[in-house]
PDB file of C-alpha atoms in Angstrom:
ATOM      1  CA  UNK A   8     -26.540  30.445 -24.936  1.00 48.00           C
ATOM      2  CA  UNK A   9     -24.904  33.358 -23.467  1.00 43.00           C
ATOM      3  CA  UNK A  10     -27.213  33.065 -20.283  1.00 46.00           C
ATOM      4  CA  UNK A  11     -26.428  29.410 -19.921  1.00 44.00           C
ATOM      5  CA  UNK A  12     -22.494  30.264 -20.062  1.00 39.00           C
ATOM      6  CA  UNK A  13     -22.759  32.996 -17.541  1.00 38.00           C
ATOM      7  CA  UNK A  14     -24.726  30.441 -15.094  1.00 45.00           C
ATOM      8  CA  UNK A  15     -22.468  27.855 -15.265  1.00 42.00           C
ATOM      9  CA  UNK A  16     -19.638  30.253 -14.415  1.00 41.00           C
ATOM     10  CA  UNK A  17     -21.377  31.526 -11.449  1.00 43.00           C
ATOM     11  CA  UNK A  18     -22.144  28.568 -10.141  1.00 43.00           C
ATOM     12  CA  UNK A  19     -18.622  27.182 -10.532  1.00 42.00           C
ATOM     13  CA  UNK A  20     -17.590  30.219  -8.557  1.00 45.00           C
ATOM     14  CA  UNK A  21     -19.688  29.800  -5.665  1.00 42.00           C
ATOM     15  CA  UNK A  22     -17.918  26.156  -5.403  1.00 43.00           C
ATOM     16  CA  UNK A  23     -14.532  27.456  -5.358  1.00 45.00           C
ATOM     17  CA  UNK A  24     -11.657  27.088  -7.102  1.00 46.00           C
ATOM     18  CA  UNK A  25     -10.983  23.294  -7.515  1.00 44.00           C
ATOM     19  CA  UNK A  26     -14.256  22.046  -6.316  1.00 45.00           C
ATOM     20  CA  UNK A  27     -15.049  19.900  -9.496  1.00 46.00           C
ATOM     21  CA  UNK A  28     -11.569  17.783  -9.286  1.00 54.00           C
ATOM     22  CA  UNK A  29     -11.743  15.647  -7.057  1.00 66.00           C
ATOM     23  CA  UNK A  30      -8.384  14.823  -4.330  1.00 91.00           C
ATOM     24  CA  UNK A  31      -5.964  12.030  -5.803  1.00 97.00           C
ATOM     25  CA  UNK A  32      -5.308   8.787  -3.709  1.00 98.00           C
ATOM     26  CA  UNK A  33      -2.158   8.763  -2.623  1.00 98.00           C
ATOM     27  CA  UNK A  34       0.129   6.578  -0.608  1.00 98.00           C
ATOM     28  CA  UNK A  35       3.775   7.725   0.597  1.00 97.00           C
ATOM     29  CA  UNK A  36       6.872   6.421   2.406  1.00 97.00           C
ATOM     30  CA  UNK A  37       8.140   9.024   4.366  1.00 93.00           C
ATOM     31  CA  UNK A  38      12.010   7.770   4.433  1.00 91.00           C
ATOM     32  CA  UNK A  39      12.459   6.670   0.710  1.00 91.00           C
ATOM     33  CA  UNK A  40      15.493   8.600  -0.525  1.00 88.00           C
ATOM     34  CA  UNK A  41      15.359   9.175  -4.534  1.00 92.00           C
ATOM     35  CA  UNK A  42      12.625   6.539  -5.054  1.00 94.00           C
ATOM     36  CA  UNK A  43      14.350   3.794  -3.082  1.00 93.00           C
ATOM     37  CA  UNK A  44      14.114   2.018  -0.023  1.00 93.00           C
ATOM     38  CA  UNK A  45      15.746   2.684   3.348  1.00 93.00           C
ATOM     39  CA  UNK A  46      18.337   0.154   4.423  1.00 92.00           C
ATOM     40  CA  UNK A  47      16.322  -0.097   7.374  1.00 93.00           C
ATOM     41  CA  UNK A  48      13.871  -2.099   5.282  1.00 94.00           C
ATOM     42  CA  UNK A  49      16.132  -4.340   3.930  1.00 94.00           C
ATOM     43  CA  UNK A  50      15.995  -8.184   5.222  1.00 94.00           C
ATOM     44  CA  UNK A  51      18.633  -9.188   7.709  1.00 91.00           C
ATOM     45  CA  UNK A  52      19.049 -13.084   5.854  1.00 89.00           C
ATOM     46  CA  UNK A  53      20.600 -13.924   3.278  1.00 80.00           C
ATOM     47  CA  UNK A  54      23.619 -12.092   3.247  1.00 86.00           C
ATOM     48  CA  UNK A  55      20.984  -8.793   3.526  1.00 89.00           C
ATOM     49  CA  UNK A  56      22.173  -6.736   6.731  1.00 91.00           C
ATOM     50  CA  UNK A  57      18.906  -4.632   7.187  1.00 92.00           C
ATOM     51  CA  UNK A  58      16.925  -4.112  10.352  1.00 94.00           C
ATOM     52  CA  UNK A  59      13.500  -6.117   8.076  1.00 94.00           C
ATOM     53  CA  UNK A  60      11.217  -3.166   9.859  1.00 95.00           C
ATOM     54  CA  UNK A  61       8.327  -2.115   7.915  1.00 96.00           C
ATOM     55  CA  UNK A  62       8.541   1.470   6.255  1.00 96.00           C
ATOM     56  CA  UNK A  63       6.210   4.014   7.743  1.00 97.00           C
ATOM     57  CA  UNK A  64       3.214   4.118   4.721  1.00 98.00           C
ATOM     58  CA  UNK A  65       0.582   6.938   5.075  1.00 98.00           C
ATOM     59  CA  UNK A  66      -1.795   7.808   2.629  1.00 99.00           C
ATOM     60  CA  UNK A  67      -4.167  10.673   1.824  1.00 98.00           C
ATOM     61  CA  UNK A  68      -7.798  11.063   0.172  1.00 98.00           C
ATOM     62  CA  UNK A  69      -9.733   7.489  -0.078  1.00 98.00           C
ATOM     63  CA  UNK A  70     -12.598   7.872  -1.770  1.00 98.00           C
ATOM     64  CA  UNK A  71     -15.833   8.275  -0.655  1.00 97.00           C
ATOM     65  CA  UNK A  72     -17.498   5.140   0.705  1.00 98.00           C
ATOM     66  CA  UNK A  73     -14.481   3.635   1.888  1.00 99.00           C
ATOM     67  CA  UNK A  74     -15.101   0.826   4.295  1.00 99.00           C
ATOM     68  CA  UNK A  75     -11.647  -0.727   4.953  1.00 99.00           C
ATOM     69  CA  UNK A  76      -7.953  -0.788   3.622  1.00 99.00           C
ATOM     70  CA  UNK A  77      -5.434  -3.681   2.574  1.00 99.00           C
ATOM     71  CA  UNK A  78      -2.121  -2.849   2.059  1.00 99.00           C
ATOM     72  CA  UNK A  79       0.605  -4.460   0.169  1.00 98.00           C
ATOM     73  CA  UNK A  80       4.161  -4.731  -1.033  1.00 98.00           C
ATOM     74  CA  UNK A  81       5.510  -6.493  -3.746  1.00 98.00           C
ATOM     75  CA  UNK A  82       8.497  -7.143  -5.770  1.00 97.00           C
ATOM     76  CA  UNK A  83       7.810  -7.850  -9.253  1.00 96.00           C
ATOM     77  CA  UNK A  84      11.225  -8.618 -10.142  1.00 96.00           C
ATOM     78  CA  UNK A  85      11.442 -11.371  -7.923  1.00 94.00           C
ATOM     79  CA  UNK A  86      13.096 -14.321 -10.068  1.00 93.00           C
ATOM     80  CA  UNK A  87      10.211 -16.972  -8.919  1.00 94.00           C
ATOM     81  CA  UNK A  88       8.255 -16.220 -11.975  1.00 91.00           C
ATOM     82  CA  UNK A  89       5.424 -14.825 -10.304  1.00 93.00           C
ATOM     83  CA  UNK A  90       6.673 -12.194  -7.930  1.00 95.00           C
ATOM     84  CA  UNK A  91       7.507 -11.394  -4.259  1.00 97.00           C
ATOM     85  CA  UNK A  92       4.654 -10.707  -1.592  1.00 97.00           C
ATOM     86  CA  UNK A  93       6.727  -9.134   1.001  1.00 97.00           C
ATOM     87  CA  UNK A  94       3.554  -8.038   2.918  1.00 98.00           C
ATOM     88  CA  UNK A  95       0.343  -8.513   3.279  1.00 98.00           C
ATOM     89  CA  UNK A  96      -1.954  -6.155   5.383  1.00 98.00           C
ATOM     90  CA  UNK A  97      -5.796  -6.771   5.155  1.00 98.00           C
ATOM     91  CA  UNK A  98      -8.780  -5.534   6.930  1.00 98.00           C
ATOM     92  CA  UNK A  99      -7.332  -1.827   8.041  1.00 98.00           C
ATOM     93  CA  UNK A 100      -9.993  -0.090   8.936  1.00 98.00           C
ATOM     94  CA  UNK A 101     -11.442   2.970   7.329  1.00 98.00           C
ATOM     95  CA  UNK A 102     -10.528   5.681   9.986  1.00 98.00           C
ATOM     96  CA  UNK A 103      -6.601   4.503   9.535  1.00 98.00           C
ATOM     97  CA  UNK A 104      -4.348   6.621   7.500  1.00 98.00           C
ATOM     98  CA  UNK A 105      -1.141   4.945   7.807  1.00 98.00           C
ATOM     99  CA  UNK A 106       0.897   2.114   9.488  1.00 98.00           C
ATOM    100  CA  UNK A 107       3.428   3.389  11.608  1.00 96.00           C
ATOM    101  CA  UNK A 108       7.472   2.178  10.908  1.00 95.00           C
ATOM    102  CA  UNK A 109       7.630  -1.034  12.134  1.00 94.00           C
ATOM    103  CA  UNK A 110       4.176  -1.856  12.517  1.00 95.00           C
ATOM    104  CA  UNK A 111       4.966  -5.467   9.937  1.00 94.00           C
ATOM    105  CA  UNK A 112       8.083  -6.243  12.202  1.00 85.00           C
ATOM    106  CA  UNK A 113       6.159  -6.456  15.956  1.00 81.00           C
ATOM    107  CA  UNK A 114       8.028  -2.815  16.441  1.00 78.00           C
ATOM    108  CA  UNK A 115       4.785  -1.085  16.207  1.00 84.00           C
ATOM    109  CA  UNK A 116       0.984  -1.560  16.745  1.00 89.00           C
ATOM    110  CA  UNK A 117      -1.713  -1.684  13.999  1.00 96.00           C
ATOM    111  CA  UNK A 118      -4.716  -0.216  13.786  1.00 96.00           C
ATOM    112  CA  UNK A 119      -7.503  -2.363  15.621  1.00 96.00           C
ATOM    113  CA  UNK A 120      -8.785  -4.762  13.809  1.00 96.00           C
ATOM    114  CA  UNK A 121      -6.049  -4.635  11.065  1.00 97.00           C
ATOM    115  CA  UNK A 122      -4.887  -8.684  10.190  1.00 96.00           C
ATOM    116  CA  UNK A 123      -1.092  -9.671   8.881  1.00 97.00           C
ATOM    117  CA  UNK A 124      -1.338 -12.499   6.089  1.00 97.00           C
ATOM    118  CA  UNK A 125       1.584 -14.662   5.148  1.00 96.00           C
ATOM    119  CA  UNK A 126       3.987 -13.182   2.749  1.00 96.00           C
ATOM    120  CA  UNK A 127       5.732 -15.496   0.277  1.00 95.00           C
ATOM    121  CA  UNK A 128       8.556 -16.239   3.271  1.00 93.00           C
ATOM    122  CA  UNK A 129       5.426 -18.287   4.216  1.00 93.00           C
ATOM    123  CA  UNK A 130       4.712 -16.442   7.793  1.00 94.00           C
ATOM    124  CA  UNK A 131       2.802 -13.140   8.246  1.00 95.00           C
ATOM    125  CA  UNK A 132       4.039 -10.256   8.990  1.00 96.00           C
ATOM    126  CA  UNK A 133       7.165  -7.665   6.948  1.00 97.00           C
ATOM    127  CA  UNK A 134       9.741  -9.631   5.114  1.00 96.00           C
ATOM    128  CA  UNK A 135      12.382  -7.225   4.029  1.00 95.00           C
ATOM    129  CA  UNK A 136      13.491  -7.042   0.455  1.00 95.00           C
ATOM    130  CA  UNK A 137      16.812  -8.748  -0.251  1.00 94.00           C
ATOM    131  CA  UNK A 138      17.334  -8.472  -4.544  1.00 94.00           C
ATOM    132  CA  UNK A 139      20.066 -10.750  -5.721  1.00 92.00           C
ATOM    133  CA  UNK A 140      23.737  -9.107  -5.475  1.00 91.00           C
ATOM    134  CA  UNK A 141      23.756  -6.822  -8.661  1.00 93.00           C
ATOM    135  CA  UNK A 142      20.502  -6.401  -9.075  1.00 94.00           C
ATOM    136  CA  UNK A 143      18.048  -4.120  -8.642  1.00 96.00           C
ATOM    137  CA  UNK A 144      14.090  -4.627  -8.101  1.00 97.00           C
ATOM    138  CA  UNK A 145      10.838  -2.268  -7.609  1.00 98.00           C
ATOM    139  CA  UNK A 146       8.635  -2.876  -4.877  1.00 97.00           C
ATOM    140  CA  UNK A 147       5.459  -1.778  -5.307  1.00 98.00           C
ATOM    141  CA  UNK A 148       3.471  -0.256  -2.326  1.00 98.00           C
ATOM    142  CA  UNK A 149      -0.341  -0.834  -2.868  1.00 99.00           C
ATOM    143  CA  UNK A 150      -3.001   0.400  -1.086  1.00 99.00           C
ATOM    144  CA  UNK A 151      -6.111  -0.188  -1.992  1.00 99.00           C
ATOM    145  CA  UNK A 152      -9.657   1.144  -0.908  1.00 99.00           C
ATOM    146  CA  UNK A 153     -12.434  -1.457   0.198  1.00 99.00           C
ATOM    147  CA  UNK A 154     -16.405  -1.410  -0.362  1.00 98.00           C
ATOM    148  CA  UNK A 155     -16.634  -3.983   1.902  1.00 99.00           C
ATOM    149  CA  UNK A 156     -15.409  -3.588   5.894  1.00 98.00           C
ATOM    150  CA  UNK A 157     -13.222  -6.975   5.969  1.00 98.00           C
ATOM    151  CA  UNK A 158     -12.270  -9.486   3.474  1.00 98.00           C
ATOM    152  CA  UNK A 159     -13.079 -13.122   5.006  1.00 96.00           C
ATOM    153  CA  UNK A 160      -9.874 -14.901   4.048  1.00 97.00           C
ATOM    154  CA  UNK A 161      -8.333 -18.146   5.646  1.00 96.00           C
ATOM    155  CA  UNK A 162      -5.137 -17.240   7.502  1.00 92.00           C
ATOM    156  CA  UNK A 163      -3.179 -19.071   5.006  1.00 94.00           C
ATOM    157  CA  UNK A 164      -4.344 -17.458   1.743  1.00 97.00           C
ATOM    158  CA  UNK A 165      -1.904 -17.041  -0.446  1.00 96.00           C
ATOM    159  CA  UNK A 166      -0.700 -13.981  -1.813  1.00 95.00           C
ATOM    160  CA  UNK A 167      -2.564 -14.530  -5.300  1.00 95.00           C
ATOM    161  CA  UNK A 168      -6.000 -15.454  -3.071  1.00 97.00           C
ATOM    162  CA  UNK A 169      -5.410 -12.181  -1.633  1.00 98.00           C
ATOM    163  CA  UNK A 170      -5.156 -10.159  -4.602  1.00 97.00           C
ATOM    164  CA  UNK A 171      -8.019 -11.282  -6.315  1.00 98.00           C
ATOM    165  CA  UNK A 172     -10.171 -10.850  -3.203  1.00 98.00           C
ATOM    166  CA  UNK A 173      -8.718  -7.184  -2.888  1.00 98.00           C
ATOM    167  CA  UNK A 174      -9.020  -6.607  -6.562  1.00 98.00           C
ATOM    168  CA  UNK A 175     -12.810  -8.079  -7.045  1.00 98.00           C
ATOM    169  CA  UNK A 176     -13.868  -5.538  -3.197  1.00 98.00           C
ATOM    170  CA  UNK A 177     -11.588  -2.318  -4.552  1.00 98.00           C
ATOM    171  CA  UNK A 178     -13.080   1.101  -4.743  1.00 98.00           C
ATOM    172  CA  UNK A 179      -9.757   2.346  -5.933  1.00 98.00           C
ATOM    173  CA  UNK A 180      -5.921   1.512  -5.333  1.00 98.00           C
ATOM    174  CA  UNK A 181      -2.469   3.807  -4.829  1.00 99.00           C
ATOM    175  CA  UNK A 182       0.605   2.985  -5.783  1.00 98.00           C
ATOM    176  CA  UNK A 183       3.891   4.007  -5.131  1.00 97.00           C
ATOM    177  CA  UNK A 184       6.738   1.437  -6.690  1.00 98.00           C
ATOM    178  CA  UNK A 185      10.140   1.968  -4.902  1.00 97.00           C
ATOM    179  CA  UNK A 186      13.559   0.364  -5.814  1.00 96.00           C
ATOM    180  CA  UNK A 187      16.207  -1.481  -3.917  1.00 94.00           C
ATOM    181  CA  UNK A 188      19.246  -3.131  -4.890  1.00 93.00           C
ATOM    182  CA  UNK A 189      22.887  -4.248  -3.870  1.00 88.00           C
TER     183      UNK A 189
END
């Protein structure tokens, strides 16, 4: 038993420290102050005076086998019953490890091949958040890992369509859920 111990030691030194734990997928916004949104991404309708450009999301450590990206934000508090797509980013593909600020708001390019669905303000591309005076919602940042290189979608899937096609091709998803509110 002793023996056993000793090679299973060994061999976990000649890995390295950490080598069995494998990297967490993670997805950041690089300007959210204390787990909020910039005013930069705020919508400018609505009585909302933001610039609507897209935050800068980057993230870090897709799994192996990783064949494409879709990312995603959404405001669950949205009072629709069902939620907020704000945007809707499919097909990114697997060498990309961000969209740059503005990339949702024609400020900035995506990554080649990358596809803008409709959000819920029923055209693609960023639609800012805009919570109802006195409120404050999350907005969950998604993105989520693909085994397959696209998702074949018509260009006027709905958010839900979307999800479920994301959800039912995911090797693994990161969050990060952000407020905003005025």
């Amino acid at each position: 038993m002793l023996k056993k111990t000793l090679q299973i030691m060994a061999a976990a030194a000649l890995l390295g420290p950490g080598a069995a734990l494998a990297s967490e997928f993670t997805v950041t916004v690089d300007d959210a102050v204390d787990g909020s949104l910039a005013p930069a991404h705020f919508a400018n309708i609505m009585h909302c005076t933001g610039k609507n450009q897209s935050p800068h999301i980057a993230w870090k450590n897709a799994p192996e086998g990783t064949k494409s990206f879709v990312v995603t934000m959404y405001d669950q508090d949205a009072p629709t019953g069902s939620g907020w797509w704000h945007w809707i980013v499919t097909n990114i593909p697997a060498t990309a490890t961000d969209l740059a600020a503005g990339a949702g708001s024609g400020l900035a390019a995506l990554p080649k091949g990358a596809v803008q669905m409709n959000s819920d303000g029923g055209a693609p591309g960023y639609g800012g958040a805009c919570p109802p005076v006195g409120q404050t919602h999350r907005y969950v940042i998604s993105v989520t890992a693909m085994k397959v290189p696209a998702l074949d979608l018509p260009p006027d899937a709905s958010g839900a369509l979307i999800g479920m096609m994301t959800n039912m091709n995911a090797l693994a998803k990161a969050t990060l859920t952000l407020k905003a509110g005025r």
